[in-house]
mmCIF file of C-alpha atoms in Angstrom:
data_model
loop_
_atom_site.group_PDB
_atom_site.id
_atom_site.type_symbol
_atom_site.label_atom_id
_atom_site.label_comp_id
_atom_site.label_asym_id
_atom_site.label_seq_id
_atom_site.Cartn_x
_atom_site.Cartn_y
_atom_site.Cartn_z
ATOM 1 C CA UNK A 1 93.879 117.601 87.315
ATOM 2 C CA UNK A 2 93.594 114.120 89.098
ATOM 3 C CA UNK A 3 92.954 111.747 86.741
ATOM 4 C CA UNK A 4 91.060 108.170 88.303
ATOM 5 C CA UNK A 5 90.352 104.536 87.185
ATOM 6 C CA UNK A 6 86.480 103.613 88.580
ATOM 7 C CA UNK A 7 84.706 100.723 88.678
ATOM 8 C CA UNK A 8 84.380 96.938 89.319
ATOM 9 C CA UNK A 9 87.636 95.320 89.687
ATOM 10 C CA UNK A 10 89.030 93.971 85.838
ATOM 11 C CA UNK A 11 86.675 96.381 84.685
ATOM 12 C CA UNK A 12 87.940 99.817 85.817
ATOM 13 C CA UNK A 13 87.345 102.968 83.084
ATOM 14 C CA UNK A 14 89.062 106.122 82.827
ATOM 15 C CA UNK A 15 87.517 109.240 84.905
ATOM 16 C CA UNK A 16 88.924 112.910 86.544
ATOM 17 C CA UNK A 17 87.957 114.040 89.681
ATOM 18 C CA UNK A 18 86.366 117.838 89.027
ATOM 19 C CA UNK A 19 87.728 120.789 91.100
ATOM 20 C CA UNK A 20 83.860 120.439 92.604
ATOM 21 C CA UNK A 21 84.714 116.467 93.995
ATOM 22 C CA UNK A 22 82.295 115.124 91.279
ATOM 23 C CA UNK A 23 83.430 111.948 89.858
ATOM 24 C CA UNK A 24 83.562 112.897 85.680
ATOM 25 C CA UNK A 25 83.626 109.768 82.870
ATOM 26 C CA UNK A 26 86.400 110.241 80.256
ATOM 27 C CA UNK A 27 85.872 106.768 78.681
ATOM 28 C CA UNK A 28 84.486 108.963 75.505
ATOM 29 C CA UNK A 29 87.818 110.146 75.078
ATOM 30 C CA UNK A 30 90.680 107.491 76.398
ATOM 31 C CA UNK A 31 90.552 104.173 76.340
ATOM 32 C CA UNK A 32 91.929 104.316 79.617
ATOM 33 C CA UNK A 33 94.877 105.849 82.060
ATOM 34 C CA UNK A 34 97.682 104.180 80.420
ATOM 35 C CA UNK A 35 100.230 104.413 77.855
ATOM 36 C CA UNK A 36 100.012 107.307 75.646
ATOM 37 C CA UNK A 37 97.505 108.945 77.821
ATOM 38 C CA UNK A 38 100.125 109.358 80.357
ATOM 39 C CA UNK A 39 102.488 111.283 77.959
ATOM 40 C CA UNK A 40 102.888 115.054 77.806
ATOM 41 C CA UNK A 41 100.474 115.535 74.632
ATOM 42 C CA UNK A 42 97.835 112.745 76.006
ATOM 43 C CA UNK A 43 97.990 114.817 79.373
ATOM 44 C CA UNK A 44 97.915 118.424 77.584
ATOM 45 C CA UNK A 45 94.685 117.445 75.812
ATOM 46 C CA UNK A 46 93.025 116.127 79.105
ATOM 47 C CA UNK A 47 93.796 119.597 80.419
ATOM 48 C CA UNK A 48 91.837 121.273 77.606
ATOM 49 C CA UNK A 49 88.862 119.322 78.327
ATOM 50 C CA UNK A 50 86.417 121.012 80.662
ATOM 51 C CA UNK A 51 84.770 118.604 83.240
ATOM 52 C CA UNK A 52 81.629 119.808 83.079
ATOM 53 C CA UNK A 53 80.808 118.860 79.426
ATOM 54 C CA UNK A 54 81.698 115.293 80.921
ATOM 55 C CA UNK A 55 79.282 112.634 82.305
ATOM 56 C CA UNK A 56 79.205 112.708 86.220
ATOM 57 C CA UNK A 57 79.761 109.408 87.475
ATOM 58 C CA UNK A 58 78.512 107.856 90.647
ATOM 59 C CA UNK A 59 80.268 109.185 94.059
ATOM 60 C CA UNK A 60 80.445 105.187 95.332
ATOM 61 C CA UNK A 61 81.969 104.455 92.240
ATOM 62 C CA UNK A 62 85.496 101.965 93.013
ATOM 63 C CA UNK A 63 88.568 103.831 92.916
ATOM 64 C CA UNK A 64 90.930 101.198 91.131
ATOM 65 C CA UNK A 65 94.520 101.065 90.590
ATOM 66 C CA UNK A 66 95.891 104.828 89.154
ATOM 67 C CA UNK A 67 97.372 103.129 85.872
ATOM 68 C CA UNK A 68 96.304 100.603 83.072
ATOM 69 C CA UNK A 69 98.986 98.022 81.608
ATOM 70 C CA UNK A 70 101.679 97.811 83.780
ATOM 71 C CA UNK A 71 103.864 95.864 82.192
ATOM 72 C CA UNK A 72 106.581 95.468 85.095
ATOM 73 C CA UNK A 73 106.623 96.264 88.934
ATOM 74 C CA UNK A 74 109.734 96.117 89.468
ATOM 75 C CA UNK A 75 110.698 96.535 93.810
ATOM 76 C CA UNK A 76 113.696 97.876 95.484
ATOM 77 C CA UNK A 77 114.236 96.108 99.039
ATOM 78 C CA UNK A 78 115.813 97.936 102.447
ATOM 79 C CA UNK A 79 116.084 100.995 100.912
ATOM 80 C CA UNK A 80 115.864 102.892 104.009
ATOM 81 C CA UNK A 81 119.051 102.453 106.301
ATOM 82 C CA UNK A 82 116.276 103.175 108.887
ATOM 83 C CA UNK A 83 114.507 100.208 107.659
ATOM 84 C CA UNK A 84 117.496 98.242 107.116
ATOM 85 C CA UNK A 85 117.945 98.435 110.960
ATOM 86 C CA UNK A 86 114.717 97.950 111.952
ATOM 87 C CA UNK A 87 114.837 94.263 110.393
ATOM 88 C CA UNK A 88 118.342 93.855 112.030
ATOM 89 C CA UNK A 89 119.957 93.550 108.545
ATOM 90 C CA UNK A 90 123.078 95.343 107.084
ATOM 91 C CA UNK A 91 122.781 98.152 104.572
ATOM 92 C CA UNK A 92 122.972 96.342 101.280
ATOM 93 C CA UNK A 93 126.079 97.995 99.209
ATOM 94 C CA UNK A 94 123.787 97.740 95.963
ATOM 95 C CA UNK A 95 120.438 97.990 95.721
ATOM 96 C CA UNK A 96 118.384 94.382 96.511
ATOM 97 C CA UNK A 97 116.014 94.456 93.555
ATOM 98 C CA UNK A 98 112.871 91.853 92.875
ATOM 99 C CA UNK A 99 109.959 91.570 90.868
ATOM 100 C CA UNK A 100 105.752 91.599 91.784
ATOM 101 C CA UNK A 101 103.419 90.213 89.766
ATOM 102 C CA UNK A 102 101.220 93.031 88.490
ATOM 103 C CA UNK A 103 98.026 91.109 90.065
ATOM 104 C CA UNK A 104 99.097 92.557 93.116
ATOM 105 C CA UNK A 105 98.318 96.051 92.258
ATOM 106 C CA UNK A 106 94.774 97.041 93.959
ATOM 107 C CA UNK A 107 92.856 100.165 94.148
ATOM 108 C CA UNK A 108 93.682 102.519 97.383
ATOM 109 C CA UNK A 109 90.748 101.380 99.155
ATOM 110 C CA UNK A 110 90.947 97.581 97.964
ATOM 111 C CA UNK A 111 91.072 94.246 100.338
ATOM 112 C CA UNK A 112 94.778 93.235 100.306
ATOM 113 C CA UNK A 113 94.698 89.429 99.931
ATOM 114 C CA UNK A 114 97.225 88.081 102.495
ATOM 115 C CA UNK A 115 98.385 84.577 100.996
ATOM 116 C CA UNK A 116 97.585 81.438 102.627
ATOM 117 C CA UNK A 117 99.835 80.036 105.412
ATOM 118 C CA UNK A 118 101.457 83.712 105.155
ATOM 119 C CA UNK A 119 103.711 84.354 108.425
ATOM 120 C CA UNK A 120 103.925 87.776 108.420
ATOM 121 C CA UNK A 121 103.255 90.513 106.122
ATOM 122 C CA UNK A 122 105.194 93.663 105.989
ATOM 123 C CA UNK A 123 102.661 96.595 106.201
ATOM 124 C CA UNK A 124 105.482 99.519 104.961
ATOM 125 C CA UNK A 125 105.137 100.350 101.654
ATOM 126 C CA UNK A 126 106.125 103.355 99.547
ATOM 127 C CA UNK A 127 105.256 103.636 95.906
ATOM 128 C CA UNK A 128 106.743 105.487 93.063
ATOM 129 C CA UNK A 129 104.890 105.611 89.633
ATOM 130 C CA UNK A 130 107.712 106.216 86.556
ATOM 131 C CA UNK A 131 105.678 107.054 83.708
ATOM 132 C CA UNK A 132 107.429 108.753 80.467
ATOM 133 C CA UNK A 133 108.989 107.737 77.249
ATOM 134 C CA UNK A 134 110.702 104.589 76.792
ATOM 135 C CA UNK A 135 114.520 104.465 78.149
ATOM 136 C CA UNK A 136 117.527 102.318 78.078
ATOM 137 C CA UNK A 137 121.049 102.731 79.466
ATOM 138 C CA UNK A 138 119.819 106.109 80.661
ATOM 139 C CA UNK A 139 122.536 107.816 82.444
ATOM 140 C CA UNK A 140 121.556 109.532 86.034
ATOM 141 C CA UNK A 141 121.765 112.706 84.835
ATOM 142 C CA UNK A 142 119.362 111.869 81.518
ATOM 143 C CA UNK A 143 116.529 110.423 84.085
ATOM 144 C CA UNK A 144 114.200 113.044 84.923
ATOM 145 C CA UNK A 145 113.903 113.548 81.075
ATOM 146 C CA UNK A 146 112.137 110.526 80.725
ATOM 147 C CA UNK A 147 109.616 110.934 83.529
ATOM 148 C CA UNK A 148 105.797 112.427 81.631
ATOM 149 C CA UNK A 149 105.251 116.131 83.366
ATOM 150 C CA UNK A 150 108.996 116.602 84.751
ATOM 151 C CA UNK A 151 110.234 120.315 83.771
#
């Protein structure tokens, strides 16, 4: 099941992309790809759902950003020794974290606005989604509980 967010940017609604590549509306059903959606019973009744009893949508529909309401995009920097190298600095000892603002977050096929008077823009990006139930002081081995469709 791949589950999509189409339409004009600020405006996206939820969809699934059918086993046959058509592009199927589930804005009947969710209010969107967020929240409790995302958890294990949201995402067992999208898999009861056959796409064909669902609206096709247009193929040049906008792919937007794979999640609603993200509250916090939270960054890890030189994470990679191999990228810690390639910038010429030392391996942190703890992990260099920083914030984004969520306005940042585009669709995969999205114009990425470079900021004015920007000198250079780093191009290597990797992303992780964590979506699951809410956690706190979660110890390493108590993660991958927390994470929606980890067995």
């Amino acid at each position: 099941m791949k589950l999509l967010r189409v339409g004009p940017k600020g405006s996206e609604k939820p969809a699934l992309l059918a086993a046959d590549g058509t592009i199927r509306d589930l804005s009947g059903l969710v209010p969107d790809i967020a929240g409790t959606v995302l958890a294990d019973a949201g995402l067992d009744r999208l898999r009861g759902i056959d796409p064909d009893t669902l609206p096709v949508l247009g193929a040049d529909e906008r792919v937007g950003p794979c999640v609603a309401g993200t509250g916090k995009f939270v960054c890890v920097g030189l994470n990679y020794a191999d990228h810690a190298a390639e910038t010429g600095a030392r391996l942190p000892r703890e992990p260099i974290l920083f914030m984004k603002a969520t306005s940042a977050i585009n669709g995969p096929y999205d114009d990425v606005i470079i900021p004015r008077n920007s000198k250079k823009t780093d191009w290597e990006v990797e992303l992780g989604v964590v979506i699951g139930t809410e956690a706190r002081y979660v110890t390493e081995a108590e993660a991958l509980s927390h994470v929606a469709g980890y067995c």
